PDB file of C-alpha atoms in Angstrom:
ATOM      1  CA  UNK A  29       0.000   0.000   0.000  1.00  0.00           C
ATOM      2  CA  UNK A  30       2.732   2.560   1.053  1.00  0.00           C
ATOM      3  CA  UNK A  31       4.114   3.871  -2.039  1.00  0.00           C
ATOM      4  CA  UNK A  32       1.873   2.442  -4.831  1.00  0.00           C
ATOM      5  CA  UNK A  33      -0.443   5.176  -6.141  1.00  0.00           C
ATOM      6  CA  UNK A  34      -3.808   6.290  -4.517  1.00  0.00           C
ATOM      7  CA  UNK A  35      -6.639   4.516  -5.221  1.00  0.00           C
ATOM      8  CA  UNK A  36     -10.043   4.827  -3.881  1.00  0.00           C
ATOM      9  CA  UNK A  37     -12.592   2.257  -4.995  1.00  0.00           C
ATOM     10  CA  UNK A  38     -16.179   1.647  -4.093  1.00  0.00           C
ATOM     11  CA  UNK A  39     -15.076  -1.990  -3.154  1.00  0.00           C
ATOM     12  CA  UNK A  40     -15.069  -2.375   0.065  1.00  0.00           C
ATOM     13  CA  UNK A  41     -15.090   0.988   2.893  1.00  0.00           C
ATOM     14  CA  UNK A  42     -12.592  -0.479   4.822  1.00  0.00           C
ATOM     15  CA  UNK A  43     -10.120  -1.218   2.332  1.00  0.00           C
ATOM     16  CA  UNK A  44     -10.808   3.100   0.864  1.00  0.00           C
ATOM     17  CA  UNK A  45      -9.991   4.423   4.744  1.00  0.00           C
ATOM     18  CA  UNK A  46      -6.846   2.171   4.953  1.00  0.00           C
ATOM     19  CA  UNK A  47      -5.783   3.127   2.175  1.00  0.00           C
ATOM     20  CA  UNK A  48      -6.209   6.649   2.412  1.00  0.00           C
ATOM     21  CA  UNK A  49      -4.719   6.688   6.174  1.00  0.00           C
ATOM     22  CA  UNK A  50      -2.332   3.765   6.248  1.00  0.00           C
ATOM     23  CA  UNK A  51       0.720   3.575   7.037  1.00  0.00           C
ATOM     24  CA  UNK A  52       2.474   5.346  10.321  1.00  0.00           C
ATOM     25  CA  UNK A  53       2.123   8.974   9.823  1.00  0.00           C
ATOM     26  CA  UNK A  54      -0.836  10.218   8.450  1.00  0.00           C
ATOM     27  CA  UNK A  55      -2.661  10.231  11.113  1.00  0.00           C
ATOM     28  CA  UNK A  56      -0.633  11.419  13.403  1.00  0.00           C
ATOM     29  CA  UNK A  57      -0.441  14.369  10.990  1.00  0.00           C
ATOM     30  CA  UNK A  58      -4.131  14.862  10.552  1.00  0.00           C
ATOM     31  CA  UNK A  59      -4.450  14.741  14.722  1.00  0.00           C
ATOM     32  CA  UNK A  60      -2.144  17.622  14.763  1.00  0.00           C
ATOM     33  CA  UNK A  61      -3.825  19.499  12.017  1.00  0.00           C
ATOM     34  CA  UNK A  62      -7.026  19.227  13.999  1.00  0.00           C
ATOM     35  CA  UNK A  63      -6.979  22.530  15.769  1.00  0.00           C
ATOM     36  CA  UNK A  64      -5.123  24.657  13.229  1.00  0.00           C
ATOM     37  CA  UNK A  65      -2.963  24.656  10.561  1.00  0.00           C
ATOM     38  CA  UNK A  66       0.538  24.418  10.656  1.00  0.00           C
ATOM     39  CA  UNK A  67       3.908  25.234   8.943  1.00  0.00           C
ATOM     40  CA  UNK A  68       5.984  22.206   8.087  1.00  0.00           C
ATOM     41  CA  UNK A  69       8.534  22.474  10.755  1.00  0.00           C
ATOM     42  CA  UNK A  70       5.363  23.286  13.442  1.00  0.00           C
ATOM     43  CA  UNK A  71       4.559  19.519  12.779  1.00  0.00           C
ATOM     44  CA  UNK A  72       8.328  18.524  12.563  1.00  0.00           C
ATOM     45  CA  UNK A  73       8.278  19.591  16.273  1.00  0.00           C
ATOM     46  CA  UNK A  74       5.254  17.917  17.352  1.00  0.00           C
ATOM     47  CA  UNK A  75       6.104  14.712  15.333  1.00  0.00           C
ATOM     48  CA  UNK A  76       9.931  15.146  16.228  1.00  0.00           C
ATOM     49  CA  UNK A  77      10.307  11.416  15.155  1.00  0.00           C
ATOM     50  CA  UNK A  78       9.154  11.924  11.328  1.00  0.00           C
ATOM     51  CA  UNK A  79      12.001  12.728   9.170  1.00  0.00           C
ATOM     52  CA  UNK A  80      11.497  15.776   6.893  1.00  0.00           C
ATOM     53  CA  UNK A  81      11.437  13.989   3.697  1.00  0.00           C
ATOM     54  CA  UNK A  82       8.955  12.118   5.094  1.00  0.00           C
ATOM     55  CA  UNK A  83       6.723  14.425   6.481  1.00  0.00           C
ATOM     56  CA  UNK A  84       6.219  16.381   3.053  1.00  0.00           C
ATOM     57  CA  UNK A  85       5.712  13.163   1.081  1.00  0.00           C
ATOM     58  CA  UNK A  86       3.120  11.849   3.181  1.00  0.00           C
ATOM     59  CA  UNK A  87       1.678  15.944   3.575  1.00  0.00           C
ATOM     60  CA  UNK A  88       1.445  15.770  -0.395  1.00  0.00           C
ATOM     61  CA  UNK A  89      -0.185  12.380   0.174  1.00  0.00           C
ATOM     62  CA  UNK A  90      -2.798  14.054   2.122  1.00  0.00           C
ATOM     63  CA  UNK A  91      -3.084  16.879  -0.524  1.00  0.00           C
ATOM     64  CA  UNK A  92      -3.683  14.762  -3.152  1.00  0.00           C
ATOM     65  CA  UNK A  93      -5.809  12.604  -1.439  1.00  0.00           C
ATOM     66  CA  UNK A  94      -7.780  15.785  -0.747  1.00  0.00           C
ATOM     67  CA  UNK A  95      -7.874  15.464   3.070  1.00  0.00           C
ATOM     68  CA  UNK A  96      -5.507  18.361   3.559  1.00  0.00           C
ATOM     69  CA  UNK A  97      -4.597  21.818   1.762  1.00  0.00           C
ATOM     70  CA  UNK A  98      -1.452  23.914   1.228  1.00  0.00           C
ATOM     71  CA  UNK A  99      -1.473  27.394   1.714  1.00  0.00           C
ATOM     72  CA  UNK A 100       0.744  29.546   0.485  1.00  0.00           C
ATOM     73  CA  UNK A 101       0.572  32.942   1.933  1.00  0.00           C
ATOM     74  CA  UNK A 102       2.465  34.744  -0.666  1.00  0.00           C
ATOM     75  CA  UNK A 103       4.529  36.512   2.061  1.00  0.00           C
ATOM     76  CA  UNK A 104       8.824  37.241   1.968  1.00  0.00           C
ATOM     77  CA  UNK A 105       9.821  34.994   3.147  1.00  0.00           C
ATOM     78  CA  UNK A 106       8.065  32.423   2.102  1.00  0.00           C
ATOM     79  CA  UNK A 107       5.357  30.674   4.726  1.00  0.00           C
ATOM     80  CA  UNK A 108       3.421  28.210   4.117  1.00  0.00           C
ATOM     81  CA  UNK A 109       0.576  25.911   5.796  1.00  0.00           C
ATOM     82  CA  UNK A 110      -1.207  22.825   5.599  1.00  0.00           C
ATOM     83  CA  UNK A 111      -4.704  22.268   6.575  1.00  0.00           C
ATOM     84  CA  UNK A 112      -7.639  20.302   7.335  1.00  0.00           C
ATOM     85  CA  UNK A 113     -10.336  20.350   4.647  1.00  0.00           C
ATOM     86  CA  UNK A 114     -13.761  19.733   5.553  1.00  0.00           C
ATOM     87  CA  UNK A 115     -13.592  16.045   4.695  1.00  0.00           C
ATOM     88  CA  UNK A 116     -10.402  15.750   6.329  1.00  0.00           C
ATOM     89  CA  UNK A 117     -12.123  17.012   9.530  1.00  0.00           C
ATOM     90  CA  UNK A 118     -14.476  14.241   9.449  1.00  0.00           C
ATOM     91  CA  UNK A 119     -11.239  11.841  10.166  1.00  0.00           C
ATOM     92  CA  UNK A 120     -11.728  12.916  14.037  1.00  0.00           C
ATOM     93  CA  UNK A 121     -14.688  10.777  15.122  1.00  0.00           C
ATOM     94  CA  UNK A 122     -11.928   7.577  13.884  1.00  0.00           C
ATOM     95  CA  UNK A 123      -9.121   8.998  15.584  1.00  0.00           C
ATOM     96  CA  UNK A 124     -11.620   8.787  18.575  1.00  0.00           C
ATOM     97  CA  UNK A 125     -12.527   5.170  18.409  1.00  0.00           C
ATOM     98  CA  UNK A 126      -8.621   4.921  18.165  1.00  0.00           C
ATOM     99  CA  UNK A 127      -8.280   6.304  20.935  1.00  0.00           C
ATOM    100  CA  UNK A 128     -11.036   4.924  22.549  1.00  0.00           C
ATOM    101  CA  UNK A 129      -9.754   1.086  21.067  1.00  0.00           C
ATOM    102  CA  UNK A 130      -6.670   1.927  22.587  1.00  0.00           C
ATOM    103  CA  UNK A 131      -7.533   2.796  26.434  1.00  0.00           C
ATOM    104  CA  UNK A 132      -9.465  -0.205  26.239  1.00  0.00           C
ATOM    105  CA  UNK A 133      -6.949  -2.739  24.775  1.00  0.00           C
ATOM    106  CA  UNK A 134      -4.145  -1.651  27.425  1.00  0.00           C
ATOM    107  CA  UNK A 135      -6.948  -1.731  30.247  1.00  0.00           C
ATOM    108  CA  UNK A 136      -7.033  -5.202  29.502  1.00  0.00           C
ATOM    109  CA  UNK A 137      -3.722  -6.143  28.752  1.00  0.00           C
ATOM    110  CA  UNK A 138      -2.817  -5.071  32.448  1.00  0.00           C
ATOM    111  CA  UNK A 139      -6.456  -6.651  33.514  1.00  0.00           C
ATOM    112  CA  UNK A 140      -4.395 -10.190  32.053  1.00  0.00           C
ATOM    113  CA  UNK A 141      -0.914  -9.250  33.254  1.00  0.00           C
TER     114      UNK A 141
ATOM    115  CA  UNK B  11       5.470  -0.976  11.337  1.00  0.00           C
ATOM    116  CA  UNK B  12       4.929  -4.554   9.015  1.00  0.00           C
ATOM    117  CA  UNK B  13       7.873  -6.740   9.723  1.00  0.00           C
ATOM    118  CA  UNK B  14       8.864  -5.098  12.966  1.00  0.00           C
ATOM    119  CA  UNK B  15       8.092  -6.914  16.425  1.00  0.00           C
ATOM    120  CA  UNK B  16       5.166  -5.482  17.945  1.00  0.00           C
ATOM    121  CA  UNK B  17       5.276  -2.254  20.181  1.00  0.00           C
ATOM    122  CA  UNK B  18       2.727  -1.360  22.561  1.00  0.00           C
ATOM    123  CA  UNK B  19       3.684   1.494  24.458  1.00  0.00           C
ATOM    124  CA  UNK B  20       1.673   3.933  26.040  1.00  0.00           C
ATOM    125  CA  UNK B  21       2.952   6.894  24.856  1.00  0.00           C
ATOM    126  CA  UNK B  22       0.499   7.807  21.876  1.00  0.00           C
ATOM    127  CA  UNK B  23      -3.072   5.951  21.383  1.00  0.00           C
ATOM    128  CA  UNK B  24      -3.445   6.643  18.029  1.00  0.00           C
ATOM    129  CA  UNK B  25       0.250   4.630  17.668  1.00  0.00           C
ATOM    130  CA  UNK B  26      -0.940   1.708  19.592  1.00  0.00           C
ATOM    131  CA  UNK B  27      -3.922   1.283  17.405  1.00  0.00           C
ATOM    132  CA  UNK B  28      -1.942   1.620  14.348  1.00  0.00           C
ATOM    133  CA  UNK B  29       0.600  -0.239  15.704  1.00  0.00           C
ATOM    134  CA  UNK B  30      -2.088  -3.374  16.231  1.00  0.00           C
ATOM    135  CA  UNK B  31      -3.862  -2.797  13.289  1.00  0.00           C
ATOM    136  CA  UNK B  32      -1.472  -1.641  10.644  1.00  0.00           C
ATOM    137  CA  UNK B  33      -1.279  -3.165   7.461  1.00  0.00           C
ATOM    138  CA  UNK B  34      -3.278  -3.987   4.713  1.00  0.00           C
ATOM    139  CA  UNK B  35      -4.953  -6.945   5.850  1.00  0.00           C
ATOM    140  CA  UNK B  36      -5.608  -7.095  10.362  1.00  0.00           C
ATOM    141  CA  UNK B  37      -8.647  -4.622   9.869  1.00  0.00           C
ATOM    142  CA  UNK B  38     -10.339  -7.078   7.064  1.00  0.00           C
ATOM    143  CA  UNK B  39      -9.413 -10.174   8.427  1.00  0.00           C
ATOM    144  CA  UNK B  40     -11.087  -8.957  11.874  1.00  0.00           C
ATOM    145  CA  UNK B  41     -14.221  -7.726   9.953  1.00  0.00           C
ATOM    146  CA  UNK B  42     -14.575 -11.340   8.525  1.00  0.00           C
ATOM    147  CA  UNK B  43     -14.564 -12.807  11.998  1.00  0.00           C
ATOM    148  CA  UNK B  44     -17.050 -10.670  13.718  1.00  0.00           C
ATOM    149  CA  UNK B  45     -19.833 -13.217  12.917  1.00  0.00           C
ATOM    150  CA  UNK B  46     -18.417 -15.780  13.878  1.00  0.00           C
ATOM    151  CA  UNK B  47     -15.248 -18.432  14.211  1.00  0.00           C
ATOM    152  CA  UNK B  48     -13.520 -19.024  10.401  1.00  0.00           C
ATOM    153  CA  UNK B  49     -11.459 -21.486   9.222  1.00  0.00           C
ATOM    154  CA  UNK B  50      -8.159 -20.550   7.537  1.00  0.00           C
ATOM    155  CA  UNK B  51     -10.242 -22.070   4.115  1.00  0.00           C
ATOM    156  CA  UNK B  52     -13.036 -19.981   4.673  1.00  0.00           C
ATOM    157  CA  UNK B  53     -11.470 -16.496   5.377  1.00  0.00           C
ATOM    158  CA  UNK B  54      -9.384 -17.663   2.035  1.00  0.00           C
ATOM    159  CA  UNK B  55     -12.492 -17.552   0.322  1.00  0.00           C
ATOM    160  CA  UNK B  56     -13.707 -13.869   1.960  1.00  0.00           C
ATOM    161  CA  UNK B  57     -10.676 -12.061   1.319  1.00  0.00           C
ATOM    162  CA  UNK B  58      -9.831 -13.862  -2.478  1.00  0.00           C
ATOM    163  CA  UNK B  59      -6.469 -11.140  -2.940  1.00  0.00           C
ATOM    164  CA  UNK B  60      -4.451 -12.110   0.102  1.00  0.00           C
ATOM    165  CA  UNK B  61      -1.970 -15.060   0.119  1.00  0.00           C
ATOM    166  CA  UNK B  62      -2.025 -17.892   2.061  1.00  0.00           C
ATOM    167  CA  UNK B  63       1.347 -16.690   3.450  1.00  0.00           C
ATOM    168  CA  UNK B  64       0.309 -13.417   4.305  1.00  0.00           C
ATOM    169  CA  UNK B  65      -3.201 -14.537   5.331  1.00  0.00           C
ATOM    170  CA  UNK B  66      -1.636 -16.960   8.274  1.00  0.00           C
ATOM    171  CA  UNK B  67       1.307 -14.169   8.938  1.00  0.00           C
ATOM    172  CA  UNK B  68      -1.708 -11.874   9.211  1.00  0.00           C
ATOM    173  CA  UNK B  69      -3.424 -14.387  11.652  1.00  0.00           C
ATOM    174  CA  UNK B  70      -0.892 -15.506  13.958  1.00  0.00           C
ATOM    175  CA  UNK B  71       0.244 -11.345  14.352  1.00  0.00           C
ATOM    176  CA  UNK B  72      -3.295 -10.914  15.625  1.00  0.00           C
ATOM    177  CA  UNK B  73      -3.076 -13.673  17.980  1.00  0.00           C
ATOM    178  CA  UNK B  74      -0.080 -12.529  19.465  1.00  0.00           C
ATOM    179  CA  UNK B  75      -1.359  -9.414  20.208  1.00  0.00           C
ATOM    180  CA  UNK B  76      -4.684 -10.891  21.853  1.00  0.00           C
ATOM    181  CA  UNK B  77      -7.412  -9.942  19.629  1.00  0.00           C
ATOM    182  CA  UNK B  78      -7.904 -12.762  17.894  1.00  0.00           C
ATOM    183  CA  UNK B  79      -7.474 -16.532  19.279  1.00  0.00           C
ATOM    184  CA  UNK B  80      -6.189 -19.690  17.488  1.00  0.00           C
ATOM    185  CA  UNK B  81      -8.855 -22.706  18.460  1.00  0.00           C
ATOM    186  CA  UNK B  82      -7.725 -26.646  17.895  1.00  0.00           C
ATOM    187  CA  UNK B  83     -10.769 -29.126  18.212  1.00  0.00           C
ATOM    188  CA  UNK B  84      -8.746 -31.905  18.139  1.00  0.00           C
ATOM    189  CA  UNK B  85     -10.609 -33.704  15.701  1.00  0.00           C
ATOM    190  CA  UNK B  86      -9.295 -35.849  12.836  1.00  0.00           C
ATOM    191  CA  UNK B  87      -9.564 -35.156  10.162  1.00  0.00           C
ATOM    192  CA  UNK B  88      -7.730 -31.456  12.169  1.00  0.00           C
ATOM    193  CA  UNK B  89     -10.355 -28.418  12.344  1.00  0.00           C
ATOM    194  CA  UNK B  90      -8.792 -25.409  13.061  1.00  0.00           C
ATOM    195  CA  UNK B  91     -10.882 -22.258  13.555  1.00  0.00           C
ATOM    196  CA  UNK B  92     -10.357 -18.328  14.683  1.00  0.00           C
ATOM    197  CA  UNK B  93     -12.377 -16.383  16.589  1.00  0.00           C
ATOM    198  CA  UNK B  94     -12.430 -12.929  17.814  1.00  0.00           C
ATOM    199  CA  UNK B  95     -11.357 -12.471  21.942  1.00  0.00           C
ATOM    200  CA  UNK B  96     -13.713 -10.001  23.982  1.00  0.00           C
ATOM    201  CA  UNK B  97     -10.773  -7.203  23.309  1.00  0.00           C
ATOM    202  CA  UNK B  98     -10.998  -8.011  19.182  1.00  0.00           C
ATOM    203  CA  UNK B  99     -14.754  -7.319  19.305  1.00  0.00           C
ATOM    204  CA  UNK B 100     -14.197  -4.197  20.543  1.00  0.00           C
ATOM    205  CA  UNK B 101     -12.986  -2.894  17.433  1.00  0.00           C
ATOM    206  CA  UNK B 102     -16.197  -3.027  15.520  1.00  0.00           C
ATOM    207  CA  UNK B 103     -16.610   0.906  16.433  1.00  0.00           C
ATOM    208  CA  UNK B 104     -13.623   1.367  15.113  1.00  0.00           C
ATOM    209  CA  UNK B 105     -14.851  -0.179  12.070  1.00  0.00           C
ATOM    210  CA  UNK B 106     -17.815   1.251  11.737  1.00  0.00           C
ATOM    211  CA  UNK B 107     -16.226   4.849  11.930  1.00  0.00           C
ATOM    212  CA  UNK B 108     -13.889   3.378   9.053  1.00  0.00           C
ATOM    213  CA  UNK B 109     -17.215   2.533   6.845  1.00  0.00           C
ATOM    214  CA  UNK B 110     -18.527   5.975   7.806  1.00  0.00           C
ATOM    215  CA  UNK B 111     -16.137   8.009   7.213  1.00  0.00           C
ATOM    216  CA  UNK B 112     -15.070   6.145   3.538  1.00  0.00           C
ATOM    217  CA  UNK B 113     -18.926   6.950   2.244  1.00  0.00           C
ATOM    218  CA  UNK B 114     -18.493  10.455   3.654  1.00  0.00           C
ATOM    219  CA  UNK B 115     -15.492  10.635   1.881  1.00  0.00           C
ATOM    220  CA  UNK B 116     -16.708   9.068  -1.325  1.00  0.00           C
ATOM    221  CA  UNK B 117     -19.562  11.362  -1.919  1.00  0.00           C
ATOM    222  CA  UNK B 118     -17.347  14.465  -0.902  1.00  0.00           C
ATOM    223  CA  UNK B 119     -15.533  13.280  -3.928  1.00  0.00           C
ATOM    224  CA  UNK B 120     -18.768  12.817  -6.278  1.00  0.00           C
ATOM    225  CA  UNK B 121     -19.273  16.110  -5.254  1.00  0.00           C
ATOM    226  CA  UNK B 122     -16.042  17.435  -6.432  1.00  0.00           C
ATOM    227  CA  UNK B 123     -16.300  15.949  -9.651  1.00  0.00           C
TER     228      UNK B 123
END
């Protein structure tokens, strides 16, 4: 899935979200571009384990998936920031039940411990 | 995240779920067993695309991690079956947001068009 192009069929739902949001980072990237947008080296800090190249491949993964947008503000020097569209807004009420899925799946691994 | 031993730390949720569920396949092969217990055969026949390899890979990963568990009847001819845990169930919200959010997604894009 990682670096094959993007497709989105009417297949199967499961298999569109995955691959739109698989693999480690973009995610993580949306969850930060929840409550505003941000400059690349913004998310660089708050994802300080991404490496850069990474971070703007999977950002124009996100653009062209149409779940984020690039602004450029025209300004010297340069500045520029990506954010949330309104569909990729609608990714919070899954990085909920992440969350949610998580709390409850280390609840019970210490429940078994 | 695919080949690596698995991580569950608590330091991000969003990382533990995509740590337990990465992939192309955990999230589909779960789906398949919500119903009920599956044979390797039978989930073979629900998900046609994924090898055999990658299909008991896929399998004994989610085992490992406790969402799904491995059940020998001891009969002969041998009948082998999965089945979800009470912790693998539990991702059916999860799921759910997954199938929400790819129709929301889908006819954002219909829109667009």
């Amino acid at each position: 899935m990682k670096s094959k192009e993007l497709k989105v069929t009417a297949r199967c739902p499961i298999r569109t979200t995955t691959e739109l949001l698989g693999g480690k980072w973009k995610l993580l990237i949306l969850f930060q571009l929840a409550p505003q947008g941000l400059r690349p080296s913004q998310l660089k800090k708050l994802i300080p384990d991404i490496s850069e190249k990474m971070l703007i491949q999977e950002l124009k993964k996100l653009c062209d998936s149409g779940l984020v947008v690039r602004k450029n503000y025209g300004e010297v020097p340069p500045r520029v920031e990506y954010e949330l569209t309104s569909i990729g807004h609608k990714i919070m009420p899954l990085i909920k039940e992440m969350r949610n899925f998580a709390i409850e799946y280390e609840k019970e691994l210490n429940i078994n411990k």
